[in-house]
Short mmCIF file of C-alpha atoms and ligand atoms in Angstrom, two decimals:
data_model
loop_
_atom_site.label_atom_id
_atom_site.label_comp_id
_atom_site.label_asym_id
_atom_site.label_seq_id
_atom_site.Cartn_x
_atom_site.Cartn_y
_atom_site.Cartn_z
CA MET A 1 1.16 -22.06 9.78
CA ALA A 2 -0.97 -22.02 12.93
CA PRO A 3 -3.53 -19.21 13.10
CA GLY A 4 -2.93 -16.43 15.60
CA THR A 5 0.77 -15.97 14.93
CA LEU A 6 0.16 -12.39 13.86
CA GLN A 7 -1.69 -11.44 17.01
CA GLY A 8 -0.15 -8.41 18.75
CA ARG A 9 2.35 -7.71 15.96
CA ASP A 10 3.05 -4.43 14.14
CA LEU A 11 2.83 -3.97 10.38
CA LEU A 12 5.23 -1.20 9.39
CA SER A 13 6.72 -2.78 6.27
CA MET A 14 5.83 -5.52 3.78
CA ASP A 15 8.88 -7.24 5.20
CA ASP A 16 7.10 -7.62 8.56
CA LEU A 17 5.13 -10.49 6.97
CA SER A 18 6.61 -13.81 5.91
CA VAL A 19 5.33 -15.37 2.69
CA GLU A 20 3.09 -17.70 4.74
CA GLU A 21 1.73 -14.81 6.82
CA LEU A 22 1.02 -12.75 3.72
CA TRP A 23 -0.94 -15.67 2.26
CA MET A 24 -2.78 -15.97 5.58
CA VAL A 25 -3.87 -12.32 5.25
CA LEU A 26 -4.86 -12.78 1.59
CA ASP A 27 -6.81 -15.98 2.32
CA LEU A 28 -8.73 -14.37 5.16
CA ALA A 29 -9.39 -11.29 3.00
CA LEU A 30 -10.86 -13.51 0.25
CA ASP A 31 -12.98 -15.31 2.83
CA LEU A 32 -14.24 -12.10 4.47
CA LYS A 33 -14.99 -10.60 1.06
CA ALA A 34 -17.00 -13.66 -0.02
CA ARG A 35 -18.85 -13.74 3.29
CA MET A 36 -19.69 -10.05 3.07
CA LYS A 37 -21.07 -10.51 -0.46
CA ALA A 38 -23.22 -13.33 1.00
CA GLY A 39 -24.57 -10.95 3.64
CA GLU A 40 -22.43 -12.25 6.50
CA ARG A 41 -20.38 -10.01 8.76
CA PRO A 42 -18.49 -12.12 11.30
CA PRO A 43 -17.87 -9.96 14.39
CA LEU A 44 -14.22 -10.93 14.75
CA LEU A 45 -13.31 -7.69 16.56
CA GLN A 46 -16.39 -7.26 18.76
CA GLY A 47 -15.76 -4.38 21.18
CA LYS A 48 -12.25 -3.63 19.86
CA THR A 49 -11.08 -0.13 19.00
CA LEU A 50 -8.57 1.33 16.55
CA ALA A 51 -7.07 4.82 16.80
CA MET A 52 -6.24 6.33 13.41
CA ILE A 53 -3.63 9.09 13.42
CA PHE A 54 -3.31 11.01 10.16
CA GLU A 55 -0.62 13.61 9.48
CA LYS A 56 -1.71 13.76 5.80
CA PRO A 57 -5.04 13.69 3.92
CA SER A 58 -6.77 10.42 2.96
CA LEU A 59 -9.94 9.12 1.35
CA ARG A 60 -9.45 5.37 0.87
CA THR A 61 -7.31 4.56 3.88
CA ARG A 62 -9.43 6.45 6.35
CA VAL A 63 -12.78 5.18 5.09
CA THR A 64 -11.68 1.54 4.72
CA PHE A 65 -10.12 1.33 8.19
CA GLU A 66 -13.12 3.00 9.79
CA VAL A 67 -15.76 1.00 7.91
CA GLY A 68 -13.70 -2.17 8.30
CA MET A 69 -13.53 -1.88 12.09
CA TRP A 70 -17.26 -1.23 12.23
CA GLN A 71 -18.07 -4.22 10.01
CA LEU A 72 -16.00 -6.46 12.30
CA GLY A 73 -17.98 -5.32 15.36
CA GLY A 74 -15.46 -2.78 16.61
CA THR A 75 -15.01 0.94 16.19
CA ALA A 76 -12.38 3.43 15.03
CA VAL A 77 -11.43 6.89 16.26
CA TYR A 78 -10.14 9.31 13.62
CA LEU A 79 -7.50 11.79 14.77
CA ALA A 80 -6.90 14.57 12.25
CA PRO A 81 -3.49 16.26 11.79
CA GLN A 82 -4.49 19.26 13.90
CA ASP A 83 -5.76 17.04 16.76
CA VAL A 84 -2.62 15.15 17.70
CA GLN A 85 0.23 17.21 16.20
CA LEU A 86 2.64 14.32 16.69
CA GLY A 87 5.89 15.52 18.22
CA VAL A 88 4.66 19.11 18.44
CA ARG A 89 1.88 19.22 21.02
CA GLU A 90 3.22 16.06 22.62
CA SER A 91 6.07 13.63 21.94
CA VAL A 92 5.41 10.63 19.69
CA ALA A 93 6.30 8.33 22.59
CA ASP A 94 3.77 9.98 24.91
CA VAL A 95 1.03 9.77 22.28
CA ALA A 96 1.81 6.05 21.84
CA ARG A 97 1.80 5.33 25.58
CA ASN A 98 -1.51 7.14 26.10
CA LEU A 99 -3.29 5.49 23.19
CA ALA A 100 -2.12 2.05 24.32
CA ARG A 101 -4.10 2.52 27.56
CA TRP A 102 -7.38 3.07 25.67
CA VAL A 103 -7.41 1.29 22.34
CA ASP A 104 -6.45 -2.09 20.86
CA GLY A 105 -4.50 -0.87 17.84
CA ILE A 106 -3.13 2.19 16.05
CA ALA A 107 -3.10 2.94 12.32
CA ALA A 108 -0.83 5.87 11.51
CA ARG A 109 -0.18 7.88 8.34
CA THR A 110 2.96 9.93 8.85
CA PHE A 111 5.42 12.03 6.92
CA ARG A 112 8.51 10.31 8.30
CA HIS A 113 8.75 6.53 8.51
CA ALA A 114 10.68 7.01 11.77
CA THR A 115 7.47 8.33 13.32
CA VAL A 116 5.53 5.05 12.80
CA GLU A 117 8.56 3.19 14.11
CA GLU A 118 8.62 5.42 17.18
CA LEU A 119 4.89 4.82 17.77
CA ALA A 120 5.43 1.06 17.48
CA LYS A 121 8.37 1.18 19.86
CA HIS A 122 6.38 2.87 22.62
CA ALA A 123 2.89 1.39 22.15
CA GLU A 124 2.26 -2.08 23.58
CA ILE A 125 -0.40 -2.63 20.93
CA PRO A 126 -0.20 -3.32 17.19
CA VAL A 127 0.77 -0.32 15.05
CA ILE A 128 -0.10 -0.37 11.35
CA ASN A 129 1.65 1.82 8.80
CA ALA A 130 -1.17 3.58 6.94
CA LEU A 131 1.45 5.21 4.63
CA SER A 132 4.78 6.80 5.45
CA ASP A 133 7.41 8.35 3.20
CA LEU A 134 9.04 4.91 2.96
CA GLU A 135 6.20 2.40 2.51
CA HIS A 136 2.48 1.83 2.01
CA PRO A 137 2.05 -1.86 2.92
CA CYS A 138 -1.76 -1.81 3.30
CA GLN A 139 -2.05 -0.64 -0.29
CA VAL A 140 0.17 -3.39 -1.60
CA ILE A 141 -1.57 -6.15 0.34
CA ALA A 142 -4.83 -5.02 -1.30
CA ASP A 143 -3.08 -4.89 -4.68
CA LEU A 144 -1.73 -8.43 -4.37
CA LEU A 145 -5.26 -9.52 -3.46
CA THR A 146 -6.57 -7.79 -6.59
CA ILE A 147 -3.97 -9.42 -8.86
CA TYR A 148 -4.62 -12.83 -7.30
CA GLU A 149 -8.39 -12.48 -7.83
CA LYS A 150 -7.92 -11.54 -11.47
CA ARG A 151 -5.20 -14.04 -12.37
CA ARG A 152 -5.49 -16.77 -9.69
CA ARG A 153 -1.73 -16.64 -9.20
CA LEU A 154 1.05 -14.22 -8.34
CA GLU A 155 4.20 -16.23 -8.95
CA GLY A 156 5.82 -15.63 -12.33
CA LEU A 157 3.68 -12.63 -13.31
CA ARG A 158 5.58 -9.67 -14.75
CA ILE A 159 4.69 -6.35 -13.12
CA ALA A 160 5.99 -3.02 -14.40
CA TRP A 161 6.26 -0.04 -12.09
CA ILE A 162 6.42 3.17 -14.13
CA GLY A 163 7.25 6.52 -12.52
CA ASP A 164 8.57 7.51 -9.12
CA GLY A 165 10.53 5.11 -6.89
CA ASN A 166 8.32 6.11 -3.97
CA ASN A 167 6.61 4.60 -0.91
CA VAL A 168 4.12 2.51 -2.93
CA CYS A 169 6.94 1.37 -5.23
CA HIS A 170 8.99 0.26 -2.20
CA SER A 171 6.15 -1.83 -0.75
CA LEU A 172 5.35 -3.28 -4.18
CA LEU A 173 9.00 -4.24 -4.72
CA LEU A 174 9.07 -6.05 -1.38
CA GLY A 175 5.65 -7.66 -1.83
CA ALA A 176 6.18 -8.75 -5.44
CA ALA A 177 9.62 -10.16 -4.67
CA LYS A 178 8.25 -12.08 -1.69
CA MET A 179 5.53 -13.64 -3.85
CA GLY A 180 7.88 -14.74 -6.64
CA MET A 181 6.83 -12.12 -9.18
CA HIS A 182 9.06 -10.49 -11.79
CA ILE A 183 9.04 -6.74 -11.10
CA VAL A 184 10.56 -4.23 -13.49
CA VAL A 185 10.86 -0.70 -12.11
CA ALA A 186 11.27 2.19 -14.58
CA THR A 187 12.19 5.50 -12.99
CA PRO A 188 14.03 8.62 -14.18
CA GLU A 189 17.62 9.15 -13.07
CA GLY A 190 17.69 10.28 -9.45
CA TYR A 191 14.23 8.86 -8.65
CA ALA A 192 15.03 5.15 -8.35
CA PRO A 193 13.77 3.22 -5.32
CA ARG A 194 16.05 3.26 -2.28
CA GLU A 195 18.99 0.91 -2.56
CA ASP A 196 18.41 -0.73 0.82
CA VAL A 197 14.83 -1.56 -0.19
CA VAL A 198 15.99 -2.99 -3.53
CA GLU A 199 18.56 -5.11 -1.68
CA ARG A 200 15.91 -6.46 0.69
CA ALA A 201 13.66 -7.23 -2.28
CA GLN A 202 16.53 -9.02 -3.98
CA THR A 203 17.05 -11.20 -0.91
CA SER A 204 13.35 -12.16 -0.99
CA ALA A 205 13.42 -12.77 -4.72
CA ALA A 206 16.38 -15.12 -4.35
CA ARG A 207 14.26 -17.20 -1.96
CA SER A 208 10.98 -17.07 -3.88
CA GLY A 209 12.25 -17.38 -7.44
CA GLY A 210 11.15 -13.82 -8.17
CA ARG A 211 13.10 -11.29 -10.20
CA ILE A 212 13.92 -7.59 -9.74
CA GLN A 213 14.93 -5.39 -12.65
CA LEU A 214 15.62 -1.64 -12.61
CA THR A 215 15.65 0.54 -15.72
CA GLN A 216 15.19 4.15 -16.81
CA ASP A 217 13.24 3.07 -19.88
CA PRO A 218 9.45 2.94 -19.40
CA ARG A 219 9.04 1.10 -22.70
CA GLU A 220 11.40 -1.66 -21.62
CA ALA A 221 9.40 -2.07 -18.40
CA ALA A 222 6.01 -2.09 -20.14
CA SER A 223 7.03 -4.60 -22.83
CA GLY A 224 5.36 -7.92 -22.17
CA ALA A 225 4.00 -6.77 -18.81
CA ASP A 226 1.08 -8.62 -17.19
CA ILE A 227 0.50 -5.62 -14.95
CA ILE A 228 1.38 -1.94 -15.30
CA TYR A 229 1.33 0.09 -12.10
CA THR A 230 1.79 3.82 -11.68
CA ASP A 231 1.33 6.46 -8.99
CA VAL A 232 1.42 10.25 -8.71
CA TRP A 233 4.65 12.03 -9.63
CA VAL A 234 4.36 14.32 -6.60
CA SER A 235 3.66 12.50 -3.34
CA MET A 236 2.20 14.14 -0.27
CA GLY A 237 4.93 16.22 1.35
CA GLN A 238 6.77 16.87 -1.96
CA GLU A 239 4.57 19.73 -3.18
CA GLU A 240 7.51 22.15 -3.38
CA GLU A 241 9.16 19.89 -5.99
CA ARG A 242 6.08 19.86 -8.20
CA GLU A 243 7.35 21.93 -11.14
CA VAL A 244 10.63 20.02 -11.44
CA ARG A 245 8.94 16.64 -11.08
CA LEU A 246 6.33 17.38 -13.76
CA GLN A 247 9.18 17.96 -16.21
CA VAL A 248 11.32 14.99 -15.16
CA PHE A 249 8.49 12.46 -15.21
CA ARG A 250 6.80 13.53 -18.45
CA PRO A 251 8.24 10.60 -20.50
CA TYR A 252 6.85 8.19 -17.89
CA GLN A 253 3.15 8.78 -18.53
CA VAL A 254 1.05 5.62 -18.74
CA ASN A 255 -0.91 6.15 -21.96
CA GLN A 256 -2.23 4.07 -24.87
CA ALA A 257 1.19 4.00 -26.59
CA LEU A 258 2.83 2.47 -23.50
CA LEU A 259 -0.08 0.10 -22.93
CA ALA A 260 0.26 -1.21 -26.50
CA LEU A 261 3.64 -2.74 -25.52
CA ALA A 262 2.18 -4.83 -22.71
CA ASN A 263 0.39 -8.18 -22.84
CA LYS A 264 -3.07 -8.06 -24.41
CA ASP A 265 -4.84 -8.73 -21.09
CA VAL A 266 -2.61 -6.39 -19.03
CA LEU A 267 -4.03 -5.09 -15.76
CA VAL A 268 -3.56 -1.35 -15.16
CA MET A 269 -3.14 -0.44 -11.52
CA HIS A 270 -2.93 2.83 -9.58
CA CYS A 271 -3.24 3.25 -5.83
CA LEU A 272 -5.19 6.52 -6.30
CA PRO A 273 -5.64 9.43 -5.98
CA ALA A 274 -4.69 9.86 -9.66
CA HIS A 275 -3.58 13.07 -11.30
CA ARG A 276 -5.35 12.54 -14.59
CA GLY A 277 -3.35 13.74 -17.57
CA GLU A 278 -0.09 13.58 -15.61
CA GLU A 279 1.08 10.07 -14.72
CA ILE A 280 -1.90 8.42 -16.47
CA THR A 281 -4.33 9.42 -19.19
CA ASP A 282 -8.11 9.37 -18.70
CA ASP A 283 -8.63 6.74 -21.39
CA VAL A 284 -6.24 4.32 -19.66
CA LEU A 285 -7.44 5.02 -16.13
CA ASP A 286 -11.08 4.59 -17.17
CA GLY A 287 -10.37 1.96 -19.84
CA PRO A 288 -11.07 -1.79 -19.95
CA HIS A 289 -7.68 -2.82 -18.50
CA SER A 290 -8.01 -0.63 -15.41
CA VAL A 291 -8.63 -2.36 -12.06
CA VAL A 292 -8.17 0.73 -9.91
CA LEU A 293 -11.61 0.53 -8.31
CA ASP A 294 -11.11 -3.15 -7.48
CA GLU A 295 -7.88 -2.14 -5.75
CA ALA A 296 -9.75 0.55 -3.83
CA GLU A 297 -12.50 -1.90 -2.85
CA ASN A 298 -9.94 -4.46 -1.76
CA ARG A 299 -8.39 -2.01 0.69
CA LEU A 300 -11.47 -2.75 2.80
CA HIS A 301 -11.24 -6.55 2.63
CA ALA A 302 -7.46 -6.71 2.97
CA GLN A 303 -7.36 -4.39 5.97
CA LYS A 304 -10.24 -6.21 7.67
CA ALA A 305 -8.20 -9.40 7.41
CA LEU A 306 -5.12 -7.65 8.71
CA LEU A 307 -7.00 -6.06 11.62
CA ALA A 308 -8.64 -9.37 12.53
CA LEU A 309 -5.26 -11.14 12.59
CA LEU A 310 -3.28 -8.42 14.41
CA LEU A 311 -5.83 -7.15 16.95
CA ARG A 312 -7.72 -10.27 17.85
N1 LIG B 401 -4.42 4.86 -1.92
C1 LIG B 401 -4.57 5.53 -0.77
O1 LIG B 401 -3.91 5.27 0.24
O2 LIG B 401 -5.53 6.51 -0.82
P1 LIG B 401 -5.76 7.64 0.27
O3 LIG B 401 -4.55 8.52 0.27
O4 LIG B 401 -7.00 8.37 -0.18
O5 LIG B 401 -5.96 7.00 1.62
N1 LIG B 402 2.78 8.09 -3.26
C1 LIG B 402 1.54 8.70 -2.86
C2 LIG B 402 0.55 7.64 -2.47
C3 LIG B 402 -0.80 8.15 -2.04
C4 LIG B 402 -1.73 7.06 -1.62
C5 LIG B 402 1.80 9.65 -1.71
O1 LIG B 402 2.58 9.31 -0.81
O2 LIG B 402 1.24 10.75 -1.71
#
């Protein structure tokens, strides 16, 4: 595919990228990572600016977008929840229209997915979903990069999602299906991924040769897995459900017993932040199979590639 086809586009969902475009992002990320390790920092976004609107806290997403823009020769402006107050101090549409007059792109972390969609609708510049209640595509692009680096392929690998059918799970379902992976999602009753997302993933899987499987049994998912992925049981914005969720998800902890069912060289993944002792034990998170810090590092390289392709 010719370069430049992503220029000016939004990235709200994993489904906003075709298979070819996703590979384009991954290839550029690998290239930028290698060049950075060799001391090179190509100024692909010289003089460009990114506004970052956050309705929720962040460590990885904020730092990697900000550092990434700087390394590409541009700059980023961080807007904290109390600064913008999307839809409270000013309508989402007005915020989008103002920002579009000053900056070259917007990364937004919102409670409601409809808010990033509204920003994208009214801003004539690329809008990137930096996590909403529905998806976390930047995370999953970095995760696919991490898996590819470790295994030199994506197609045919079996990935087990254990825990909540949440935003990260949705993006992983869509991304894994697109890349021809076999994804098995184990969630408690009532916490399965959204049906419309599963249907979209199934459509992709039918094209790519991937496979989607849903279960309530974490052991079934972990058996023979090449990758085990988990995330917090209580996502940002769900704090009031904490007590109930801690009970419901208890059988879904990723621990040594679950790991023992997977392939010998299984990769353990977590988007972080982790709640140690809840969804994952210390010994697994810090153990030899864990690639969580590689995932965190790859947020930088993956998002630099994405920024360079969308904003250029
Ligand atoms: N994984 C992730 O998005 O981390 P932050 O919430 O710290 O940005
Ligand atoms: N599912 C988590 C991911 C955090 C990066 C949340 O939304 O809080």
